Amino acid sequence: RTTKMRMALSACHPELVSESGQHYRKNATLVLRLALNDTARALVSPLRSVAPLGLAFTMAEILLSLTIIGVVAAITLPSLTGNINERTWNTQRKALYARMSQAISLMPSLNGYGTLTGDASGSVTEDNVAETFVTAGLSKVLKINNICDNTHLQDCGIPQKYNDAVGGNGTMPTTLAQLNSAFISASGYYTSNTYSALNTKAAAFETGNGESVLLFYNPNCVANMGETGYHYSQPKICVNMVYDLNGNKGPNTVNKDIGFMTVLYPSDSVVAAPIPWNKLFTGVSNTDASAVCTEKTGADYRIPTKDELAALSINSYMVDVTGATVNGTLYSSTKFVTANNKISNWVILPVIGEWRIPSAGAAWDVLCVKR
């Protein structure tokens, strides 16, 4: 072994080996230093051999590469972030709908809360109905962190401005007339001795999961009577809620972080929370109405039910899909047997919330909603 070491040292560093055959004259530290130098040279040598091949980068090349990476990131990150937000909102929306549906089902009846005094013109002189509905009714079956009256809605995270489903903007309504003036008796469309939709004030609350909810309430709501003739959706709607999944944070846009839920009928209540497609399909025949959504938008959308169209109707100014929910006549997937024993789809005139029997051979409009 000593002979081999001497031969190796003699080959690399002959100055360390004497003619008399001693391994080295220097101390061991010098031998170690020289051995490390040899190892370093062995590692660097291959890198020197490949440098001429172009693997060394100039500062300009590095800056160009970083610029390209930055441009690609700027293009792709908003899309990725938007997709993540959409999935988050969808999950939150479904969870809120499930909790609210369960809470409503636990309430004995949805009408009769609060004190409401008004005249025939729709002017309200005393109104605490929405706030009382939340404090005395909903809060008993749903975890609520904060309740705000009509003058302190922003304290519950309700934004003052919002964007509708097609890019317009508006001011968040605080009374039923501001939400949809056709749904109060002052509009002149609905007249009845047994029903009066007065211009009630909204209240707000924050759920235990952090959603902000603006609530409109009709204490005079009535049950579904199985009507087979034209009638109105106004008296059937007990509660309408406009929710914001993240409070005052953006984008405050309908069908993204903002949506609505409408509760119909005081008992055996139905909670409708439609998410509308952003385009109206006009001039659709009765026989084609049920299939148009899957044909035009794919499997993610369908024709709405009668109760969902009532929800779209009362919130029509917030949806405002090309003005369709204000001006069109929309099909419902809900069918009924007419007086002459024919099966037909209901249609609704959203501007006045009126349910109608479609005329034979008439072509109406379809507004699809997400499944």
mmCIF file of C-alpha atoms in Angstrom:
data_model
loop_
_atom_site.group_PDB
_atom_site.id
_atom_site.type_symbol
_atom_site.label_atom_id
_atom_site.label_comp_id
_atom_site.label_asym_id
_atom_site.label_seq_id
_atom_site.Cartn_x
_atom_site.Cartn_y
_atom_site.Cartn_z
ATOM 1 C CA ARG A 1 0.000 0.000 0.000
ATOM 2 C CA THR A 2 2.854 2.375 0.858
ATOM 3 C CA THR A 3 4.521 1.670 -2.463
ATOM 4 C CA LYS A 4 1.305 2.461 -4.359
ATOM 5 C CA MET A 5 0.860 5.739 -2.494
ATOM 6 C CA ARG A 6 4.453 6.693 -3.195
ATOM 7 C CA MET A 7 4.037 5.937 -6.897
ATOM 8 C CA ALA A 8 0.850 8.050 -7.034
ATOM 9 C CA LEU A 9 2.493 10.981 -5.308
ATOM 10 C CA SER A 10 5.545 10.645 -7.507
ATOM 11 C CA ALA A 11 3.394 10.836 -10.607
ATOM 12 C CA CYS A 12 1.477 13.917 -9.469
ATOM 13 C CA HIS A 13 3.956 15.689 -7.219
ATOM 14 C CA PRO A 14 7.519 14.369 -7.639
ATOM 15 C CA GLU A 15 8.844 17.136 -5.434
ATOM 16 C CA LEU A 16 7.299 15.408 -2.434
ATOM 17 C CA VAL A 17 9.112 12.102 -2.908
ATOM 18 C CA SER A 18 12.844 11.866 -2.215
ATOM 19 C CA GLU A 19 15.289 9.713 -4.045
ATOM 20 C CA SER A 20 15.735 7.715 -0.859
ATOM 21 C CA GLY A 21 12.170 6.452 -1.096
ATOM 22 C CA GLN A 22 10.517 8.477 1.710
ATOM 23 C CA HIS A 23 6.894 9.304 0.971
ATOM 24 C CA TYR A 24 7.083 13.036 1.521
ATOM 25 C CA ARG A 25 9.174 15.704 3.054
ATOM 26 C CA LYS A 26 6.399 18.157 3.755
ATOM 27 C CA ASN A 27 3.876 17.774 6.474
ATOM 28 C CA ALA A 28 0.526 16.058 6.090
ATOM 29 C CA THR A 29 -1.364 19.364 5.806
ATOM 30 C CA LEU A 30 0.425 20.193 2.570
ATOM 31 C CA VAL A 31 -0.344 16.767 1.130
ATOM 32 C CA LEU A 32 -4.056 17.191 1.954
ATOM 33 C CA ARG A 33 -4.158 20.681 0.401
ATOM 34 C CA LEU A 34 -2.642 19.431 -2.819
ATOM 35 C CA ALA A 35 -5.040 16.502 -2.952
ATOM 36 C CA LEU A 36 -8.022 18.884 -2.607
ATOM 37 C CA ASN A 37 -6.659 21.088 -5.352
ATOM 38 C CA ASP A 38 -6.449 18.074 -7.632
ATOM 39 C CA THR A 39 -10.065 17.177 -6.860
ATOM 40 C CA ALA A 40 -11.278 20.717 -7.589
ATOM 41 C CA ARG A 41 -9.448 20.736 -10.916
ATOM 42 C CA ALA A 42 -11.071 17.449 -11.821
ATOM 43 C CA LEU A 43 -14.536 18.904 -11.150
ATOM 44 C CA VAL A 44 -14.003 22.180 -12.984
ATOM 45 C CA SER A 45 -12.377 20.672 -16.033
ATOM 46 C CA PRO A 46 -15.607 19.221 -17.541
ATOM 47 C CA LEU A 47 -17.405 22.553 -17.085
ATOM 48 C CA ARG A 48 -14.650 24.333 -18.962
ATOM 49 C CA SER A 49 -15.003 21.864 -21.772
ATOM 50 C CA VAL A 50 -18.739 22.520 -22.230
ATOM 51 C CA ALA A 51 -18.698 26.318 -21.789
ATOM 52 C CA PRO A 52 -17.871 26.920 -25.429
ATOM 53 C CA LEU A 53 -21.009 24.931 -26.343
ATOM 54 C CA GLY A 54 -23.257 27.840 -25.181
ATOM 55 C CA LEU A 55 -24.267 26.760 -21.678
ATOM 56 C CA ALA A 56 -22.905 29.944 -20.157
ATOM 57 C CA PHE A 57 -25.516 32.759 -20.080
ATOM 58 C CA THR A 58 -25.013 36.465 -20.459
ATOM 59 C CA MET A 59 -26.920 38.985 -18.365
ATOM 60 C CA ALA A 60 -29.007 39.962 -21.411
ATOM 61 C CA GLU A 61 -30.064 36.362 -21.967
ATOM 62 C CA ILE A 62 -31.055 35.965 -18.327
ATOM 63 C CA LEU A 63 -33.111 39.187 -18.416
ATOM 64 C CA LEU A 64 -34.838 38.082 -21.633
ATOM 65 C CA SER A 65 -35.719 34.736 -20.077
ATOM 66 C CA LEU A 66 -37.162 36.440 -16.998
ATOM 67 C CA THR A 67 -39.200 38.782 -19.208
ATOM 68 C CA ILE A 68 -40.707 35.859 -21.108
ATOM 69 C CA ILE A 69 -41.563 34.086 -17.853
ATOM 70 C CA GLY A 70 -43.190 37.275 -16.561
ATOM 71 C CA VAL A 71 -45.330 37.698 -19.688
ATOM 72 C CA VAL A 72 -46.511 34.085 -19.578
ATOM 73 C CA ALA A 73 -47.343 34.429 -15.879
ATOM 74 C CA ALA A 74 -49.277 37.661 -16.495
ATOM 75 C CA ILE A 75 -51.369 35.892 -19.148
ATOM 76 C CA THR A 76 -52.057 32.658 -17.293
ATOM 77 C CA LEU A 77 -52.341 33.717 -13.631
ATOM 78 C CA PRO A 78 -55.621 35.721 -13.944
ATOM 79 C CA SER A 79 -57.267 32.754 -15.642
ATOM 80 C CA LEU A 80 -56.001 30.358 -12.991
ATOM 81 C CA THR A 81 -57.064 32.726 -10.205
ATOM 82 C CA GLY A 82 -60.494 33.188 -11.806
ATOM 83 C CA ASN A 83 -61.020 29.431 -12.012
ATOM 84 C CA ILE A 84 -60.052 29.022 -8.368
ATOM 85 C CA ASN A 85 -62.469 31.815 -7.363
ATOM 86 C CA GLU A 86 -65.296 30.257 -9.391
ATOM 87 C CA ARG A 87 -64.823 26.896 -7.698
ATOM 88 C CA THR A 88 -64.669 28.560 -4.285
ATOM 89 C CA TRP A 89 -67.850 30.557 -4.916
ATOM 90 C CA ASN A 90 -69.691 27.497 -6.220
ATOM 91 C CA THR A 91 -68.763 25.543 -3.112
ATOM 92 C CA GLN A 92 -69.804 28.400 -0.803
ATOM 93 C CA ARG A 93 -73.038 28.944 -2.710
ATOM 94 C CA LYS A 94 -74.065 25.296 -2.423
ATOM 95 C CA ALA A 95 -73.205 25.218 1.272
ATOM 96 C CA LEU A 96 -75.219 28.386 1.959
ATOM 97 C CA TYR A 97 -78.187 27.030 0.006
ATOM 98 C CA ALA A 98 -78.106 23.775 1.979
ATOM 99 C CA ARG A 99 -77.946 25.561 5.339
ATOM 100 C CA MET A 100 -80.692 28.021 4.419
ATOM 101 C CA SER A 101 -82.985 25.301 3.054
ATOM 102 C CA GLN A 102 -82.595 23.309 6.255
ATOM 103 C CA ALA A 103 -83.240 26.376 8.410
ATOM 104 C CA ILE A 104 -86.395 27.360 6.485
ATOM 105 C CA SER A 105 -87.739 23.825 6.773
ATOM 106 C CA LEU A 106 -87.442 24.050 10.574
ATOM 107 C CA MET A 107 -89.556 27.193 10.848
ATOM 108 C CA PRO A 108 -93.248 26.560 11.610
ATOM 109 C CA SER A 109 -94.524 29.289 9.272
ATOM 110 C CA LEU A 110 -92.965 32.154 7.356
ATOM 111 C CA ASN A 111 -95.720 34.775 7.501
ATOM 112 C CA GLY A 112 -96.922 37.124 10.210
ATOM 113 C CA TYR A 113 -93.618 38.418 11.616
ATOM 114 C CA GLY A 114 -93.216 42.055 12.631
ATOM 115 C CA THR A 115 -95.391 45.129 12.542
ATOM 116 C CA LEU A 116 -96.484 46.522 9.175
ATOM 117 C CA THR A 117 -98.749 49.474 8.608
ATOM 118 C CA GLY A 118 -99.391 50.978 5.195
ATOM 119 C CA ASP A 119 -101.954 52.514 2.941
ATOM 120 C CA ALA A 120 -103.390 51.480 -0.410
ATOM 121 C CA SER A 121 -100.712 53.361 -2.338
ATOM 122 C CA GLY A 122 -97.964 51.179 -0.936
ATOM 123 C CA SER A 123 -96.572 53.763 1.480
ATOM 124 C CA VAL A 124 -95.404 52.177 4.721
ATOM 125 C CA THR A 125 -95.761 54.177 7.894
ATOM 126 C CA GLU A 126 -94.339 51.554 10.246
ATOM 127 C CA ASP A 127 -92.127 48.690 9.216
ATOM 128 C CA ASN A 128 -89.908 46.319 11.164
ATOM 129 C CA VAL A 129 -91.007 43.131 9.438
ATOM 130 C CA ALA A 130 -87.711 42.043 7.850
ATOM 131 C CA GLU A 131 -85.667 42.701 10.976
ATOM 132 C CA THR A 132 -88.232 40.911 13.155
ATOM 133 C CA PHE A 133 -88.293 37.939 10.798
ATOM 134 C CA VAL A 134 -84.528 37.563 11.260
ATOM 135 C CA THR A 135 -84.402 38.167 15.024
ATOM 136 C CA ALA A 136 -87.546 36.290 16.058
ATOM 137 C CA GLY A 137 -87.611 33.602 13.396
ATOM 138 C CA LEU A 138 -84.572 32.825 11.291
ATOM 139 C CA SER A 139 -81.993 33.309 14.044
ATOM 140 C CA LYS A 140 -83.665 30.496 16.017
ATOM 141 C CA VAL A 141 -82.821 27.926 13.347
ATOM 142 C CA LEU A 142 -79.715 29.396 11.688
ATOM 143 C CA LYS A 143 -76.413 30.530 13.213
ATOM 144 C CA ILE A 144 -76.267 34.311 12.770
ATOM 145 C CA ASN A 145 -73.428 36.497 14.033
ATOM 146 C CA ASN A 146 -74.772 39.988 13.423
ATOM 147 C CA ILE A 147 -78.141 41.584 12.550
ATOM 148 C CA CYS A 148 -78.437 45.083 11.034
ATOM 149 C CA ASP A 149 -81.492 47.283 10.607
ATOM 150 C CA ASN A 150 -82.293 49.208 7.448
ATOM 151 C CA THR A 151 -80.113 52.197 8.327
ATOM 152 C CA HIS A 152 -76.988 50.122 9.086
ATOM 153 C CA LEU A 153 -76.901 47.555 6.279
ATOM 154 C CA GLN A 154 -73.212 48.157 5.509
ATOM 155 C CA ASP A 155 -72.340 47.118 9.074
ATOM 156 C CA CYS A 156 -73.306 43.590 8.027
ATOM 157 C CA GLY A 157 -71.010 43.684 4.992
ATOM 158 C CA ILE A 158 -73.634 44.649 2.389
ATOM 159 C CA PRO A 159 -71.881 46.543 -0.454
ATOM 160 C CA GLN A 160 -73.418 49.817 -1.599
ATOM 161 C CA LYS A 161 -72.747 49.085 -5.291
ATOM 162 C CA TYR A 162 -72.882 45.892 -7.337
ATOM 163 C CA ASN A 163 -72.332 44.680 -10.912
ATOM 164 C CA ASP A 164 -75.142 42.811 -12.639
ATOM 165 C CA ALA A 165 -74.745 39.581 -14.598
ATOM 166 C CA VAL A 166 -73.957 41.284 -17.921
ATOM 167 C CA GLY A 167 -71.491 43.984 -16.854
ATOM 168 C CA GLY A 168 -73.791 46.810 -15.807
ATOM 169 C CA ASN A 169 -73.776 48.285 -12.332
ATOM 170 C CA GLY A 170 -76.284 49.488 -9.795
ATOM 171 C CA THR A 171 -76.926 50.562 -6.221
ATOM 172 C CA MET A 172 -77.856 47.830 -3.784
ATOM 173 C CA PRO A 173 -81.612 48.093 -3.055
ATOM 174 C CA THR A 174 -82.741 48.751 0.501
ATOM 175 C CA THR A 175 -86.534 48.543 0.020
ATOM 176 C CA LEU A 176 -88.821 46.253 -1.942
ATOM 177 C CA ALA A 177 -89.670 49.076 -4.345
ATOM 178 C CA GLN A 178 -85.984 49.547 -5.131
ATOM 179 C CA LEU A 179 -85.562 45.818 -5.682
ATOM 180 C CA ASN A 180 -88.571 45.614 -8.017
ATOM 181 C CA SER A 181 -91.276 48.274 -7.984
ATOM 182 C CA ALA A 182 -93.698 45.962 -9.827
ATOM 183 C CA PHE A 183 -93.900 43.796 -6.712
ATOM 184 C CA ILE A 184 -95.696 46.400 -4.582
ATOM 185 C CA SER A 185 -99.283 47.487 -4.955
ATOM 186 C CA ALA A 186 -98.214 51.012 -5.886
ATOM 187 C CA SER A 187 -97.248 49.670 -9.314
ATOM 188 C CA GLY A 188 -100.904 49.171 -10.110
ATOM 189 C CA TYR A 189 -100.375 45.750 -11.659
ATOM 190 C CA TYR A 190 -101.614 43.654 -8.760
ATOM 191 C CA THR A 191 -104.855 44.543 -7.011
ATOM 192 C CA SER A 192 -106.666 42.372 -4.508
ATOM 193 C CA ASN A 193 -108.690 42.816 -1.362
ATOM 194 C CA THR A 194 -106.870 39.889 0.245
ATOM 195 C CA TYR A 195 -103.305 40.810 -0.571
ATOM 196 C CA SER A 196 -101.254 43.961 -0.439
ATOM 197 C CA ALA A 197 -97.507 43.931 -1.169
ATOM 198 C CA LEU A 198 -96.319 47.029 0.622
ATOM 199 C CA ASN A 199 -92.971 48.720 0.189
ATOM 200 C CA THR A 200 -91.205 47.022 3.089
ATOM 201 C CA LYS A 201 -87.672 47.852 4.213
ATOM 202 C CA ALA A 202 -84.808 45.377 4.002
ATOM 203 C CA ALA A 203 -82.714 44.155 6.930
ATOM 204 C CA ALA A 204 -79.340 42.399 6.846
ATOM 205 C CA PHE A 205 -77.383 39.780 8.755
ATOM 206 C CA GLU A 206 -74.080 37.940 8.719
ATOM 207 C CA THR A 207 -74.134 34.156 8.888
ATOM 208 C CA GLY A 208 -71.892 32.082 11.105
ATOM 209 C CA ASN A 209 -69.849 31.214 8.006
ATOM 210 C CA GLY A 210 -69.216 34.853 7.078
ATOM 211 C CA GLU A 211 -71.731 35.459 4.279
ATOM 212 C CA SER A 212 -73.576 38.801 4.171
ATOM 213 C CA VAL A 213 -77.314 38.559 3.449
ATOM 214 C CA LEU A 214 -79.732 41.363 2.527
ATOM 215 C CA LEU A 215 -83.276 40.183 3.312
ATOM 216 C CA PHE A 216 -86.633 41.420 1.969
ATOM 217 C CA TYR A 217 -89.758 40.085 3.653
ATOM 218 C CA ASN A 218 -93.460 39.854 2.843
ATOM 219 C CA PRO A 219 -95.449 39.032 5.996
ATOM 220 C CA ASN A 220 -98.644 38.519 3.960
ATOM 221 C CA CYS A 221 -97.391 35.675 1.752
ATOM 222 C CA VAL A 222 -99.870 32.935 0.866
ATOM 223 C CA ALA A 223 -99.751 29.252 -0.037
ATOM 224 C CA ASN A 224 -99.715 27.605 -3.423
ATOM 225 C CA MET A 225 -103.342 27.002 -4.321
ATOM 226 C CA GLY A 226 -102.735 24.784 -7.354
ATOM 227 C CA GLU A 227 -104.007 27.439 -9.728
ATOM 228 C CA THR A 228 -104.815 26.480 -13.307
ATOM 229 C CA GLY A 229 -105.495 30.017 -14.528
ATOM 230 C CA TYR A 230 -103.393 33.150 -14.635
ATOM 231 C CA HIS A 231 -102.221 34.471 -11.262
ATOM 232 C CA TYR A 232 -99.359 36.432 -9.736
ATOM 233 C CA SER A 233 -96.115 35.372 -8.094
ATOM 234 C CA GLN A 234 -95.993 38.355 -5.681
ATOM 235 C CA PRO A 235 -98.228 36.882 -2.941
ATOM 236 C CA LYS A 236 -96.416 33.545 -3.094
ATOM 237 C CA ILE A 237 -93.008 35.055 -2.231
ATOM 238 C CA CYS A 238 -92.362 35.240 1.507
ATOM 239 C CA VAL A 239 -88.635 36.038 1.610
ATOM 240 C CA ASN A 240 -86.095 37.240 -0.903
ATOM 241 C CA MET A 241 -82.412 37.228 0.028
ATOM 242 C CA VAL A 242 -79.546 38.849 -1.858
ATOM 243 C CA TYR A 243 -76.311 37.350 -0.540
ATOM 244 C CA ASP A 244 -72.659 38.295 -0.876
ATOM 245 C CA LEU A 245 -70.312 35.403 -0.221
ATOM 246 C CA ASN A 246 -67.366 37.610 0.814
ATOM 247 C CA GLY A 247 -69.011 40.787 2.111
ATOM 248 C CA ASN A 248 -67.551 44.082 0.926
ATOM 249 C CA LYS A 249 -64.683 42.400 -0.929
ATOM 250 C CA GLY A 250 -64.837 42.367 -4.719
ATOM 251 C CA PRO A 251 -65.864 41.708 -7.336
ATOM 252 C CA ASN A 252 -69.433 42.257 -5.980
ATOM 253 C CA THR A 253 -70.866 40.766 -9.170
ATOM 254 C CA VAL A 254 -74.098 38.810 -9.665
ATOM 255 C CA ASN A 255 -73.463 35.113 -10.460
ATOM 256 C CA LYS A 256 -69.986 35.362 -8.908
ATOM 257 C CA ASP A 257 -69.802 36.379 -5.258
ATOM 258 C CA ILE A 258 -73.341 37.848 -5.313
ATOM 259 C CA GLY A 259 -76.486 35.788 -5.789
ATOM 260 C CA PHE A 260 -80.049 35.503 -4.522
ATOM 261 C CA MET A 261 -82.405 33.023 -2.912
ATOM 262 C CA THR A 262 -86.172 33.329 -2.921
ATOM 263 C CA VAL A 263 -88.451 31.486 -0.505
ATOM 264 C CA LEU A 264 -92.009 30.817 -1.649
ATOM 265 C CA TYR A 265 -95.079 29.741 0.387
ATOM 266 C CA PRO A 266 -95.423 30.144 4.177
ATOM 267 C CA SER A 267 -95.613 26.378 4.757
ATOM 268 C CA ASP A 268 -94.162 23.548 2.685
ATOM 269 C CA SER A 269 -91.797 26.289 1.566
ATOM 270 C CA VAL A 270 -89.559 26.099 -1.490
ATOM 271 C CA VAL A 271 -86.142 27.785 -1.622
ATOM 272 C CA ALA A 272 -85.203 28.766 -5.190
ATOM 273 C CA ALA A 273 -81.676 29.951 -5.993
ATOM 274 C CA PRO A 274 -81.295 30.055 -9.794
ATOM 275 C CA ILE A 275 -78.029 31.060 -11.479
ATOM 276 C CA PRO A 276 -79.047 32.341 -14.943
ATOM 277 C CA TRP A 277 -77.212 31.957 -18.230
ATOM 278 C CA ASN A 278 -76.031 35.315 -19.580
ATOM 279 C CA LYS A 279 -78.085 35.132 -22.774
ATOM 280 C CA LEU A 280 -81.777 34.861 -23.592
ATOM 281 C CA PHE A 281 -83.040 32.507 -26.303
ATOM 282 C CA THR A 282 -86.011 34.147 -28.021
ATOM 283 C CA GLY A 283 -88.837 32.852 -30.171
ATOM 284 C CA VAL A 284 -88.878 29.290 -28.826
ATOM 285 C CA SER A 285 -91.886 27.065 -29.393
ATOM 286 C CA ASN A 286 -93.540 25.170 -26.573
ATOM 287 C CA THR A 287 -92.331 21.802 -27.881
ATOM 288 C CA ASP A 288 -88.697 22.987 -28.051
ATOM 289 C CA ALA A 289 -88.557 24.842 -24.725
ATOM 290 C CA SER A 290 -87.346 21.965 -22.556
ATOM 291 C CA ALA A 291 -84.486 20.988 -24.873
ATOM 292 C CA VAL A 292 -83.145 24.402 -25.831
ATOM 293 C CA CYS A 293 -80.894 24.813 -22.782
ATOM 294 C CA THR A 294 -78.925 21.595 -23.235
ATOM 295 C CA GLU A 295 -78.710 22.164 -26.983
ATOM 296 C CA LYS A 296 -77.500 25.767 -26.730
ATOM 297 C CA THR A 297 -75.401 25.774 -23.553
ATOM 298 C CA GLY A 298 -74.427 22.159 -22.858
ATOM 299 C CA ALA A 299 -75.184 19.852 -19.973
ATOM 300 C CA ASP A 300 -74.481 22.446 -17.256
ATOM 301 C CA TYR A 301 -77.765 24.337 -17.797
ATOM 302 C CA ARG A 302 -81.477 23.541 -17.881
ATOM 303 C CA ILE A 303 -84.815 25.284 -18.200
ATOM 304 C CA PRO A 304 -85.921 26.770 -14.831
ATOM 305 C CA THR A 305 -88.826 25.612 -12.726
ATOM 306 C CA LYS A 306 -91.832 27.795 -12.022
ATOM 307 C CA ASP A 307 -90.505 28.738 -8.578
ATOM 308 C CA GLU A 308 -87.075 29.579 -10.018
ATOM 309 C CA LEU A 309 -88.704 31.902 -12.554
ATOM 310 C CA ALA A 310 -90.521 33.639 -9.705
ATOM 311 C CA ALA A 311 -87.091 34.214 -8.120
ATOM 312 C CA LEU A 312 -85.701 35.523 -11.405
ATOM 313 C CA SER A 313 -88.725 37.784 -11.718
ATOM 314 C CA ILE A 314 -88.428 39.548 -8.363
ATOM 315 C CA ASN A 315 -84.664 39.930 -8.893
ATOM 316 C CA SER A 316 -84.982 40.798 -12.570
ATOM 317 C CA TYR A 317 -83.303 44.203 -12.346
ATOM 318 C CA MET A 318 -80.266 42.686 -10.640
ATOM 319 C CA VAL A 319 -80.023 39.911 -13.242
ATOM 320 C CA ASP A 320 -80.786 42.115 -16.272
ATOM 321 C CA VAL A 321 -79.747 39.589 -18.915
ATOM 322 C CA THR A 322 -80.019 41.843 -21.999
ATOM 323 C CA GLY A 323 -83.162 43.270 -20.399
ATOM 324 C CA ALA A 324 -84.846 39.922 -20.966
ATOM 325 C CA THR A 325 -86.141 39.281 -17.496
ATOM 326 C CA VAL A 326 -87.738 42.708 -17.555
ATOM 327 C CA ASN A 327 -89.276 42.623 -21.029
ATOM 328 C CA GLY A 328 -89.580 38.982 -22.108
ATOM 329 C CA THR A 329 -92.114 36.238 -21.441
ATOM 330 C CA LEU A 330 -90.281 33.196 -20.128
ATOM 331 C CA TYR A 331 -90.960 29.481 -20.165
ATOM 332 C CA SER A 332 -91.017 27.319 -17.068
ATOM 333 C CA SER A 333 -90.262 23.601 -16.995
ATOM 334 C CA THR A 334 -93.149 23.146 -14.538
ATOM 335 C CA LYS A 335 -96.200 21.701 -16.271
ATOM 336 C CA PHE A 336 -99.860 21.711 -15.327
ATOM 337 C CA VAL A 337 -103.177 20.451 -16.611
ATOM 338 C CA THR A 338 -105.264 23.210 -18.165
ATOM 339 C CA ALA A 339 -109.025 23.627 -17.786
ATOM 340 C CA ASN A 340 -109.587 21.758 -21.061
ATOM 341 C CA ASN A 341 -107.410 18.837 -19.846
ATOM 342 C CA LYS A 342 -104.292 19.702 -21.825
ATOM 343 C CA ILE A 343 -100.767 19.606 -20.409
ATOM 344 C CA SER A 344 -98.864 22.860 -20.759
ATOM 345 C CA ASN A 345 -95.792 24.682 -19.443
ATOM 346 C CA TRP A 346 -96.348 27.778 -17.334
ATOM 347 C CA VAL A 347 -94.943 31.031 -18.669
ATOM 348 C CA ILE A 348 -94.290 34.172 -16.644
ATOM 349 C CA LEU A 349 -94.259 37.826 -17.574
ATOM 350 C CA PRO A 350 -91.430 38.928 -15.273
ATOM 351 C CA VAL A 351 -92.098 42.660 -15.385
ATOM 352 C CA ILE A 352 -95.296 42.129 -13.400
ATOM 353 C CA GLY A 353 -94.695 38.615 -11.995
ATOM 354 C CA GLU A 354 -97.792 37.282 -13.748
ATOM 355 C CA TRP A 355 -98.155 33.559 -14.486
ATOM 356 C CA ARG A 356 -99.889 32.862 -17.779
ATOM 357 C CA ILE A 357 -101.196 29.943 -19.792
ATOM 358 C CA PRO A 358 -99.298 30.001 -23.100
ATOM 359 C CA SER A 359 -101.336 30.498 -26.224
ATOM 360 C CA ALA A 360 -101.440 27.602 -28.651
ATOM 361 C CA GLY A 361 -98.618 27.860 -31.182
ATOM 362 C CA ALA A 362 -97.081 30.916 -29.507
ATOM 363 C CA ALA A 363 -93.294 31.329 -29.298
ATOM 364 C CA TRP A 364 -91.864 32.627 -26.031
ATOM 365 C CA ASP A 365 -88.397 33.044 -24.549
ATOM 366 C CA VAL A 366 -86.106 30.746 -22.550
ATOM 367 C CA LEU A 367 -83.639 31.853 -19.868
ATOM 368 C CA CYS A 368 -81.526 28.874 -18.823
ATOM 369 C CA VAL A 369 -80.233 28.330 -15.296
ATOM 370 C CA LYS A 370 -77.263 26.364 -13.983
ATOM 371 C CA ARG A 371 -77.940 22.872 -12.686
#
